[in-house]
JSON list of C-alpha atoms in Angstrom, two decimals:
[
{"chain": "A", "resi": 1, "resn": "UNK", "atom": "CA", "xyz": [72.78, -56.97, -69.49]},
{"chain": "A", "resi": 2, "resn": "UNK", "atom": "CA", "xyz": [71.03, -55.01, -66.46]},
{"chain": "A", "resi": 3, "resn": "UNK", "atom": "CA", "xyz": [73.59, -51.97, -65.32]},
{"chain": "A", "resi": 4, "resn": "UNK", "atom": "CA", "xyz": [73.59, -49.93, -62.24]},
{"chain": "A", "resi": 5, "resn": "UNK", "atom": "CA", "xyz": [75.33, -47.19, -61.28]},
{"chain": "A", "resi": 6, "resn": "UNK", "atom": "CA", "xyz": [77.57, -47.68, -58.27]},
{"chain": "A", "resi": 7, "resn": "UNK", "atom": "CA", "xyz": [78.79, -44.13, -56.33]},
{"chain": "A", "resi": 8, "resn": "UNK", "atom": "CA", "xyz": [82.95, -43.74, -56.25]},
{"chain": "A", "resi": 9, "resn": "UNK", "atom": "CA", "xyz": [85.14, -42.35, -53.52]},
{"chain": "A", "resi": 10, "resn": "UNK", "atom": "CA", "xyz": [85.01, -39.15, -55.49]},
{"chain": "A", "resi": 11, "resn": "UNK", "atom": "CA", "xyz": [81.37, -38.86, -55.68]},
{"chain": "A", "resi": 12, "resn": "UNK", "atom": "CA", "xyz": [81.32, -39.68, -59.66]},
{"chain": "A", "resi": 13, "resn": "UNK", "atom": "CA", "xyz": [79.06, -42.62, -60.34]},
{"chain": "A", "resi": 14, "resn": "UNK", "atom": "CA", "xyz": [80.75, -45.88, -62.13]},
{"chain": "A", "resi": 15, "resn": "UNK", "atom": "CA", "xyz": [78.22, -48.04, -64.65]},
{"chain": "A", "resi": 16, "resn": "UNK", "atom": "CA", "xyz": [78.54, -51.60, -62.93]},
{"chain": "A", "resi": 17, "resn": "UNK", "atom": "CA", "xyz": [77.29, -54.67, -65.39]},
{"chain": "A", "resi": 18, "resn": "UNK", "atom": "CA", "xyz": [75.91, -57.49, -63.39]},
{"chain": "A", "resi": 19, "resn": "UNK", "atom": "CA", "xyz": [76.04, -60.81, -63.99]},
{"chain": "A", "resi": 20, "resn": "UNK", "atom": "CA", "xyz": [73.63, -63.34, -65.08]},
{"chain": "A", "resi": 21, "resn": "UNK", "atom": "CA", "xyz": [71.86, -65.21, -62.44]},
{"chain": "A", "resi": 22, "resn": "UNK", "atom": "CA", "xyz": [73.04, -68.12, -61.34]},
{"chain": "A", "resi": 23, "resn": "UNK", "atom": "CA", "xyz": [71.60, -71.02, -60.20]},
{"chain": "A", "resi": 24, "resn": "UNK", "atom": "CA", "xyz": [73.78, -73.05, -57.22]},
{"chain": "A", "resi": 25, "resn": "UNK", "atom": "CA", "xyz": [73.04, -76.97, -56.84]},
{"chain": "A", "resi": 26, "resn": "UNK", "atom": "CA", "xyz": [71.94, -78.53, -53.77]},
{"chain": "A", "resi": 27, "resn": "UNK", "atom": "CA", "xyz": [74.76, -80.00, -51.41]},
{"chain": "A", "resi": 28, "resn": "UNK", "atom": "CA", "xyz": [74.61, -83.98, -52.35]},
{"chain": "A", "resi": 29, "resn": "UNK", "atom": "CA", "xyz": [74.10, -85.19, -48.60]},
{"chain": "A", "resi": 30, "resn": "UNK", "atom": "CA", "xyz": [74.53, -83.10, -45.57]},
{"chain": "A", "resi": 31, "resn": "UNK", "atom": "CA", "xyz": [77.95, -80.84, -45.72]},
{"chain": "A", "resi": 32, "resn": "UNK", "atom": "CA", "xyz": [80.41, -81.82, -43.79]},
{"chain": "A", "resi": 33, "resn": "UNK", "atom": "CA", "xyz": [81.48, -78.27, -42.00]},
{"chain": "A", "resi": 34, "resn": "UNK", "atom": "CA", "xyz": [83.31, -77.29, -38.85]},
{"chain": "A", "resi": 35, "resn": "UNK", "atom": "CA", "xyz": [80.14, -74.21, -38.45]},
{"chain": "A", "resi": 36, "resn": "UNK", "atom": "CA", "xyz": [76.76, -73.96, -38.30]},
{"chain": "A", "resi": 37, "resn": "UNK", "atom": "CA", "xyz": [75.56, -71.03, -40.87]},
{"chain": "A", "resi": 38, "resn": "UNK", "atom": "CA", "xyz": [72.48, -69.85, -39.68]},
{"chain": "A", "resi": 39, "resn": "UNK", "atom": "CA", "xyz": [69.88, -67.99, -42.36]},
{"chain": "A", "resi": 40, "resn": "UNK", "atom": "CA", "xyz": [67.32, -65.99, -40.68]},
{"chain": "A", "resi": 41, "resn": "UNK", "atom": "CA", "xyz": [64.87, -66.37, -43.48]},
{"chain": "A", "resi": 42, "resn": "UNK", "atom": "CA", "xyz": [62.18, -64.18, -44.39]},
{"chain": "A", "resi": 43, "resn": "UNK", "atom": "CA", "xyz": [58.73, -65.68, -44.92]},
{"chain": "A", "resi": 44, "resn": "UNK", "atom": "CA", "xyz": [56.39, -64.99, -48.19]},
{"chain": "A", "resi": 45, "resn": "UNK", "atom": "CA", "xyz": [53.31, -62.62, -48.44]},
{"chain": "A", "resi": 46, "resn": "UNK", "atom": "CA", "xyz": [50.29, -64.26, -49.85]},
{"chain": "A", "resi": 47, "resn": "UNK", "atom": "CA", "xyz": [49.58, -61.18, -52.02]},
{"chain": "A", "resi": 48, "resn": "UNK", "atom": "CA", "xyz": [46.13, -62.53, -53.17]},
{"chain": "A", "resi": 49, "resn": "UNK", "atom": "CA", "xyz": [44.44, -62.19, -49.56]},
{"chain": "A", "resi": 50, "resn": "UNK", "atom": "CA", "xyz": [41.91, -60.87, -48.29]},
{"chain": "A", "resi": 51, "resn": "UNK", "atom": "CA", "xyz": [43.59, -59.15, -45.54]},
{"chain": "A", "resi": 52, "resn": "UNK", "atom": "CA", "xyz": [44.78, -55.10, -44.61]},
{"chain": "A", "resi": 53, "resn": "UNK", "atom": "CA", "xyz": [48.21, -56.41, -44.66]},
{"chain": "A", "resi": 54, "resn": "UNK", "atom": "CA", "xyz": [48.88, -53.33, -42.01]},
{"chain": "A", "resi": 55, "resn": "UNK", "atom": "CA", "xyz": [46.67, -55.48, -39.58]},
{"chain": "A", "resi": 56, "resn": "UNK", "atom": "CA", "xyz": [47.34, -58.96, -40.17]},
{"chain": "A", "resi": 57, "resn": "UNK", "atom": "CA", "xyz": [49.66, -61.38, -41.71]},
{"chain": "A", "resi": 58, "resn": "UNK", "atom": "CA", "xyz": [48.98, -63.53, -44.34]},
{"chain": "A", "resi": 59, "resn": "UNK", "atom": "CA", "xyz": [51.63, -65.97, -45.24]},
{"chain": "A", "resi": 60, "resn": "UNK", "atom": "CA", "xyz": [52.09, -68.30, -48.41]},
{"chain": "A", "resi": 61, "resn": "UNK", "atom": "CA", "xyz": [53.07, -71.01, -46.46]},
{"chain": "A", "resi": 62, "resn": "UNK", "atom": "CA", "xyz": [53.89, -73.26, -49.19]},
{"chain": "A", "resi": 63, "resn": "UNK", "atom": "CA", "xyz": [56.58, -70.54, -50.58]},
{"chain": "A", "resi": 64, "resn": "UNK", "atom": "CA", "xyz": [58.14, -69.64, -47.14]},
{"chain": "A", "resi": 65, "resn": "UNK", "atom": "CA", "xyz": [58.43, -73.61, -46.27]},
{"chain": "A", "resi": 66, "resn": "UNK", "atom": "CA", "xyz": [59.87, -73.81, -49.93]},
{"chain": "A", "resi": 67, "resn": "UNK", "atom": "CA", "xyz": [62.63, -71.37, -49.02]},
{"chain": "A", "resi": 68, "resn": "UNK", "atom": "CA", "xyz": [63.62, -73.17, -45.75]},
{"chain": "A", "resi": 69, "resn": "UNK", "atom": "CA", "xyz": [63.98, -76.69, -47.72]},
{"chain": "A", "resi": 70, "resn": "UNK", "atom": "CA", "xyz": [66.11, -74.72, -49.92]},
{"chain": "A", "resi": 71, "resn": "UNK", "atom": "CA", "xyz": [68.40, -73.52, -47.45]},
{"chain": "A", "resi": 72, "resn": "UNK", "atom": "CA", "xyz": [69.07, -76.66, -45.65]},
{"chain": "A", "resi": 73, "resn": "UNK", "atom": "CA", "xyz": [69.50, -77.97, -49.21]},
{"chain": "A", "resi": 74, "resn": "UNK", "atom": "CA", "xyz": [72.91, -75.95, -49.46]},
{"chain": "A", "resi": 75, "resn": "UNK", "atom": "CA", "xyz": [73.52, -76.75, -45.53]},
{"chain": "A", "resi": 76, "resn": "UNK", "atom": "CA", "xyz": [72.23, -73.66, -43.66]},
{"chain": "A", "resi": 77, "resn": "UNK", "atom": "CA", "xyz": [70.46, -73.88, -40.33]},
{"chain": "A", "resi": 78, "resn": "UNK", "atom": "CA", "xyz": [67.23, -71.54, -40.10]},
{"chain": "A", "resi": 79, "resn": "UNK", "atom": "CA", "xyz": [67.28, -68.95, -37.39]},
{"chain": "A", "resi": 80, "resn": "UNK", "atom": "CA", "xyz": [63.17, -69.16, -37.85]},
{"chain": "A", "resi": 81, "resn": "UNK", "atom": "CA", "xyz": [61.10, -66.29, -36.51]},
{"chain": "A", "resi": 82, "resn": "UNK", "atom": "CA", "xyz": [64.09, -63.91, -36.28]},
{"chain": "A", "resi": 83, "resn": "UNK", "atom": "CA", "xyz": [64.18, -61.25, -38.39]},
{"chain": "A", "resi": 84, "resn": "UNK", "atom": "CA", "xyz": [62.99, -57.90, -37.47]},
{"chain": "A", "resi": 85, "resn": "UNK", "atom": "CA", "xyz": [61.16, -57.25, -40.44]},
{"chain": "A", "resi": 86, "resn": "UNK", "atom": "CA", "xyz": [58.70, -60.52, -38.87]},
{"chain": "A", "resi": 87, "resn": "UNK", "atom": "CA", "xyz": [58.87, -59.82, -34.97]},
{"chain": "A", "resi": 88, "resn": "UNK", "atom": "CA", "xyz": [57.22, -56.86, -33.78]},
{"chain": "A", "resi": 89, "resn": "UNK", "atom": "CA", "xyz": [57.10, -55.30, -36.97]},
{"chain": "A", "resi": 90, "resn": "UNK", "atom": "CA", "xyz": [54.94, -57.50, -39.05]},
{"chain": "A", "resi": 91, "resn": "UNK", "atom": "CA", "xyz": [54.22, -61.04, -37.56]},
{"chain": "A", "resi": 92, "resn": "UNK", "atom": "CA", "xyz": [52.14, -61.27, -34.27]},
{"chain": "A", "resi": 93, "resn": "UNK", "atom": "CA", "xyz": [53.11, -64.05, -31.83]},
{"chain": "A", "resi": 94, "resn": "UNK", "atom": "CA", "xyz": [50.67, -66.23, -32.71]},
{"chain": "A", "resi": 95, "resn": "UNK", "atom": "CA", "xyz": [51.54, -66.15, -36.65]},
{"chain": "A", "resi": 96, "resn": "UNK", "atom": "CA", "xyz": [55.34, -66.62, -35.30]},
{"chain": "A", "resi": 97, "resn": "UNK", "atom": "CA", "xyz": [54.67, -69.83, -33.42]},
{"chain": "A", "resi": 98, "resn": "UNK", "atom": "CA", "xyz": [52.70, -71.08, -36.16]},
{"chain": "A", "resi": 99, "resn": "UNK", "atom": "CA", "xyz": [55.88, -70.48, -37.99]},
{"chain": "A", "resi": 100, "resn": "UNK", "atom": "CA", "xyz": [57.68, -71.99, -35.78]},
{"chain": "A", "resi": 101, "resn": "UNK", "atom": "CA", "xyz": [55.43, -75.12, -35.90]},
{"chain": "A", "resi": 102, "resn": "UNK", "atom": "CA", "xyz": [55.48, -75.27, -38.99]},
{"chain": "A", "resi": 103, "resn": "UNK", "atom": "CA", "xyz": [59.00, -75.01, -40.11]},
{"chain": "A", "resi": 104, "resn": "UNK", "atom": "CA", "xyz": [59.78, -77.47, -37.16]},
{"chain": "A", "resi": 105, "resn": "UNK", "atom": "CA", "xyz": [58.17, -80.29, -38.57]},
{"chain": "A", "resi": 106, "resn": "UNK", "atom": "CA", "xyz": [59.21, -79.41, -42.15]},
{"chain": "A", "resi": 107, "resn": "UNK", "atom": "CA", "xyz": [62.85, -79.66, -40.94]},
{"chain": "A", "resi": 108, "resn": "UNK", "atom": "CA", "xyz": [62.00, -83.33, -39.64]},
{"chain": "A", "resi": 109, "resn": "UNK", "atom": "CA", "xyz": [61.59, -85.02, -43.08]},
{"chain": "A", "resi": 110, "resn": "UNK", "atom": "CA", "xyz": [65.16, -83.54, -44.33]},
{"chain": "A", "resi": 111, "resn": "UNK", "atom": "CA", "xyz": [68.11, -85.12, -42.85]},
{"chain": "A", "resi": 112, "resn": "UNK", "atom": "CA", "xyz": [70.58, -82.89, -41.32]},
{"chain": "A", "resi": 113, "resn": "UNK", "atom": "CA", "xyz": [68.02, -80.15, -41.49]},
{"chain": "A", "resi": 114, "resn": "UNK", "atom": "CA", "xyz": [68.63, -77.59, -38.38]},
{"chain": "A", "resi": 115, "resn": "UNK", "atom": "CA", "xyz": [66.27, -75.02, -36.80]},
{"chain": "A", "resi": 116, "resn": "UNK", "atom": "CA", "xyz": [66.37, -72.85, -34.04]},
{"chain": "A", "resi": 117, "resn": "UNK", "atom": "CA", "xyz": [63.59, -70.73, -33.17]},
{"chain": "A", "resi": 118, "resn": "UNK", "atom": "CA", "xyz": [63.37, -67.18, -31.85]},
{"chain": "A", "resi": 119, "resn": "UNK", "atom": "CA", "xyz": [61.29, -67.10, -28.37]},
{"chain": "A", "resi": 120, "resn": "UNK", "atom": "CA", "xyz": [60.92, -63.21, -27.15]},
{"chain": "A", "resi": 121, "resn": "UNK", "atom": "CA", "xyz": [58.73, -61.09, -25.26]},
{"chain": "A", "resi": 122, "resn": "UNK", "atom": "CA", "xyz": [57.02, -59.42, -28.48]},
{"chain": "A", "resi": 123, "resn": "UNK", "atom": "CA", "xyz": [53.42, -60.50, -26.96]},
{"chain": "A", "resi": 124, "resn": "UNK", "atom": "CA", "xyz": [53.93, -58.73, -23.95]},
{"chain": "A", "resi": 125, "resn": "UNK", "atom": "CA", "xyz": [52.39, -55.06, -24.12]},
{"chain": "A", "resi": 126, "resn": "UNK", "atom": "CA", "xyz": [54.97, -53.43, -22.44]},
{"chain": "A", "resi": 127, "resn": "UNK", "atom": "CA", "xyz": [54.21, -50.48, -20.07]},
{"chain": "A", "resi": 128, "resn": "UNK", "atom": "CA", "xyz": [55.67, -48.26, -17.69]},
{"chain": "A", "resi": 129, "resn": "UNK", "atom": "CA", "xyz": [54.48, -50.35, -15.10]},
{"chain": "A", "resi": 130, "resn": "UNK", "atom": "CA", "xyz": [55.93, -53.46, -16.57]},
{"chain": "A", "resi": 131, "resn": "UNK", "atom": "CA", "xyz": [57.99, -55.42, -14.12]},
{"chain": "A", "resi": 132, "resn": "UNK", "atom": "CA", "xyz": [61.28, -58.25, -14.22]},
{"chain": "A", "resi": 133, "resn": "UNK", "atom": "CA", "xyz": [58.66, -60.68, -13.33]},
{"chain": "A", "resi": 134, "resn": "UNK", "atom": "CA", "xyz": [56.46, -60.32, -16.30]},
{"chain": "A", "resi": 135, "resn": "UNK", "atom": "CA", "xyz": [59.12, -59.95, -18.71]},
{"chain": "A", "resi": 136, "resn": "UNK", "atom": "CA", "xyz": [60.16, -63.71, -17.56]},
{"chain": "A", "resi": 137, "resn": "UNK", "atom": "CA", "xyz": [56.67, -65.05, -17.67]},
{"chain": "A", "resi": 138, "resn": "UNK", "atom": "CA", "xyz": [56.13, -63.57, -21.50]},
{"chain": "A", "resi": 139, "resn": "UNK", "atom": "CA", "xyz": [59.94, -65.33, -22.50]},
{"chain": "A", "resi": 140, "resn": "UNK", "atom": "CA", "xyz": [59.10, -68.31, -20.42]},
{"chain": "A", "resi": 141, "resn": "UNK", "atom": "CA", "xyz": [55.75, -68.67, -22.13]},
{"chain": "A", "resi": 142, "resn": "UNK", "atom": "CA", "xyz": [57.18, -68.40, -25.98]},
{"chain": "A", "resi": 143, "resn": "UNK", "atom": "CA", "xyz": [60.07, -70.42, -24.57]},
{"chain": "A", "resi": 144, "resn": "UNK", "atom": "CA", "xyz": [57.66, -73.05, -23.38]},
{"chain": "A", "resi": 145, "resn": "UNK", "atom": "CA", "xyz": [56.06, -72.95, -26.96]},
{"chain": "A", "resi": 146, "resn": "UNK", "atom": "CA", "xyz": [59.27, -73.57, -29.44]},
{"chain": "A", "resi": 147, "resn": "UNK", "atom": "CA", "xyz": [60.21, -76.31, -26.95]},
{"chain": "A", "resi": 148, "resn": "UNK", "atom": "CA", "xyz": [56.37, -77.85, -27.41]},
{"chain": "A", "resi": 149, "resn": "UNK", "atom": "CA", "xyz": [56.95, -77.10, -31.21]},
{"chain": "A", "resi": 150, "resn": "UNK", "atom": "CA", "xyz": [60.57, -79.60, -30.44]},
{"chain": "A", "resi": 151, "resn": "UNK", "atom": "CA", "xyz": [62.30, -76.35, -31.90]},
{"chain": "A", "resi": 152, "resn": "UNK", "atom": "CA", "xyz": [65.84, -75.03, -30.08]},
{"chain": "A", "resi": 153, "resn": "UNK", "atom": "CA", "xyz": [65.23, -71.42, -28.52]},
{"chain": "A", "resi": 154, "resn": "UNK", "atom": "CA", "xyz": [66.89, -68.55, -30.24]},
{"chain": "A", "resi": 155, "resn": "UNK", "atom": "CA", "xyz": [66.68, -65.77, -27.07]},
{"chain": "A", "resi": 156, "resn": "UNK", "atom": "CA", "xyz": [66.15, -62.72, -28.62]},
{"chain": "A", "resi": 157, "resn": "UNK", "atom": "CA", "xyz": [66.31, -59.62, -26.82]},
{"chain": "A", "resi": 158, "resn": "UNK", "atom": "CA", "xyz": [63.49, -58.23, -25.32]},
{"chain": "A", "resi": 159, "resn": "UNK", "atom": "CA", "xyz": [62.39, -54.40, -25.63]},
{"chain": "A", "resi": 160, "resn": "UNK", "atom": "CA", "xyz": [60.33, -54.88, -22.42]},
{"chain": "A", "resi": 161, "resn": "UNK", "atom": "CA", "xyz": [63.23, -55.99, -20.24]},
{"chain": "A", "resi": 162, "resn": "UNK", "atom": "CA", "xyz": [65.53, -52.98, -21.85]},
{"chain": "A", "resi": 163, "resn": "UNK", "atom": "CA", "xyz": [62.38, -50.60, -20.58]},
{"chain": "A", "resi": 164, "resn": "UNK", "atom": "CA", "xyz": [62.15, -51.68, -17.16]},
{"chain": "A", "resi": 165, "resn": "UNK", "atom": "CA", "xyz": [65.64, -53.06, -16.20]},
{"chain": "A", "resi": 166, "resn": "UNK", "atom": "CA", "xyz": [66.89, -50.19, -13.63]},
{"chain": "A", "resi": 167, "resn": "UNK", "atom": "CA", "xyz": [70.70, -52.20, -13.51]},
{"chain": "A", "resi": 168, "resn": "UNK", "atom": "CA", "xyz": [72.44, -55.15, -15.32]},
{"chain": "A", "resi": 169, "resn": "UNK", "atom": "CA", "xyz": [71.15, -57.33, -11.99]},
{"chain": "A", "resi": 170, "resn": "UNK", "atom": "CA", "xyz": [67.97, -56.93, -13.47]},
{"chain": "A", "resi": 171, "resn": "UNK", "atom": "CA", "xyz": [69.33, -58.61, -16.68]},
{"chain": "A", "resi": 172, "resn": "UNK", "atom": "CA", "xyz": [70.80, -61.33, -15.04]},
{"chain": "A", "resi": 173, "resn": "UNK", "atom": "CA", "xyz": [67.75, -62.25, -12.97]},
{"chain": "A", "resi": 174, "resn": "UNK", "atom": "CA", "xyz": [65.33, -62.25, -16.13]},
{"chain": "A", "resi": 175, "resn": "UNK", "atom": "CA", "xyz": [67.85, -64.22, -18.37]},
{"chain": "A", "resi": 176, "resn": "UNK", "atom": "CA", "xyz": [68.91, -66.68, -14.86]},
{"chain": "A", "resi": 177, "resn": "UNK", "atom": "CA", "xyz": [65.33, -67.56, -14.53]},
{"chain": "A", "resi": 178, "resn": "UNK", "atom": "CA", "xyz": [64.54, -68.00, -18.02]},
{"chain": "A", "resi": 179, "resn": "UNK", "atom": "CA", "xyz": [67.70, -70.09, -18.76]},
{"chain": "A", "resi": 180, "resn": "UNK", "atom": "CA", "xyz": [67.19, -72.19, -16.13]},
{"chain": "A", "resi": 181, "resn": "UNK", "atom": "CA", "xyz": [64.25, -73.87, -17.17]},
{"chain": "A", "resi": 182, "resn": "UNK", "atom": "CA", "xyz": [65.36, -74.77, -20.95]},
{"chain": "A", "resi": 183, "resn": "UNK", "atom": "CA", "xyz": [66.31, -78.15, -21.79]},
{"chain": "A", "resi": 184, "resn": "UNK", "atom": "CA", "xyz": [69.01, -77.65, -23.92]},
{"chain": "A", "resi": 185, "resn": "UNK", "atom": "CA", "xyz": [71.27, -75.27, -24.42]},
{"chain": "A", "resi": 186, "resn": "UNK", "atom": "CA", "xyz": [70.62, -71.73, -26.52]},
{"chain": "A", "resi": 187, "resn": "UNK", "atom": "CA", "xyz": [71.91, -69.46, -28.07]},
{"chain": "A", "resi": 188, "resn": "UNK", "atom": "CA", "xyz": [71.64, -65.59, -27.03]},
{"chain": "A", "resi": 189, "resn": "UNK", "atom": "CA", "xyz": [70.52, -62.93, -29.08]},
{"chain": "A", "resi": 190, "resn": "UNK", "atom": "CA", "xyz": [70.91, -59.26, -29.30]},
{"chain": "A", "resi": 191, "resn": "UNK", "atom": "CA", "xyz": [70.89, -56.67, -31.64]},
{"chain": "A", "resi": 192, "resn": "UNK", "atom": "CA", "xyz": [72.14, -53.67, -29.99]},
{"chain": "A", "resi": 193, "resn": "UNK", "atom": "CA", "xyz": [71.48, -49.95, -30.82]},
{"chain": "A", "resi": 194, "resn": "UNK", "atom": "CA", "xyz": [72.45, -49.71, -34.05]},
{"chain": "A", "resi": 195, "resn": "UNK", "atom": "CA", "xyz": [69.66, -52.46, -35.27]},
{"chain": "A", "resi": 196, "resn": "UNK", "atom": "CA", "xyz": [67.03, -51.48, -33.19]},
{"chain": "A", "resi": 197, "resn": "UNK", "atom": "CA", "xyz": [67.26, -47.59, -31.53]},
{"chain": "A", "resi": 198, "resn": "UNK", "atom": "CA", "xyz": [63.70, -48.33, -29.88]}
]
């Protein structure tokens, strides 16, 4: 059995045995729960291209779409395009969308299958001249896309609106234009300090 060694209160270390894996069956139709559990799943590295992996992405699609069907097998939603390991730090735009796309019309051919899709302003090369108005073209533009895609929007928060918003009237004028143009309703995102200081 594999051990680790977990650190006590006192600062001694404790040996810790783990278990063996295990392996969870699928839900047998969709689960019948009061919540929606959203994963934001990480996609798979194709680690056999022929890429500089610091420059661009290349995805094993069939793995990361594997994963999804997986966890809308034990009832999650996907939260797809999310994580900040993918946006920003990893994934361009146009990789995300086809993400998006992608996992979009996986979701289709399983029943009960939900995914909501993070739209942004990660595209936009932010400056100190960037204004409100170009922060709500760049969201209205991925927002646009994931509604194309027939994905809900995910708003995440936006490092070029934190950059150039002078007052919280700022904020409300970016996310009151954006908002009101959406079909159906979305859910807000943000991180905060603590998950991204920049």
């Amino acid at each position: 059995m594999l051990q680790v060694k977990l650190p006590r209160a006192d600062g001694t270390l404790a040996r810790y045995t783990l278990r063996p894996a295990t392996t969870w069956p699928a839900s047998p139709g969709k689960p019948q729960w009061n919540r929606i559990a959203f994963a934001a799943a990480h996609v798979v590295a194709d680690p056999f291209a022929a890429v500089n992996p610091w420059l661009t992405a290349a995805l094993d699609w069939d793995a990361t779409l594997a994963f999804r069907r997986h966890l809308w097998a034990h009832g999650f939603a996907v939260a797809e395009a999310m994580d900040t390991a993918q946006r920003g730090m990893g994934l361009d735009w146009p990789t995300s969308l086809e993400l998006i796309q992608r996992s979009v019309a996986e979701s289709r051919a399983i029943e009960g299958a939900v995914v909501f899709c993070g739209a942004g302003t990660d595209h936009l090369a932010a400056s100190a001249t960037t204004t409100l108005d170009q922060v709500v073209a760049a969201y209205e533009e991925q927002c646009a896309a994931v509604e194309a895609a027939g994905g809900r929007i995910i708003l995440m928060a936006s490092r070029a609106l934190a950059a150039c918003a002078q007052s919280p009237d700022d904020y409300a004028y970016v996310y009151g234009r954006v908002l009101a143009q959406i079909r159906e309703p979305v859910i807000v995102h943000w991180l905060g300090e603590m998950f991204d200081p920049a």
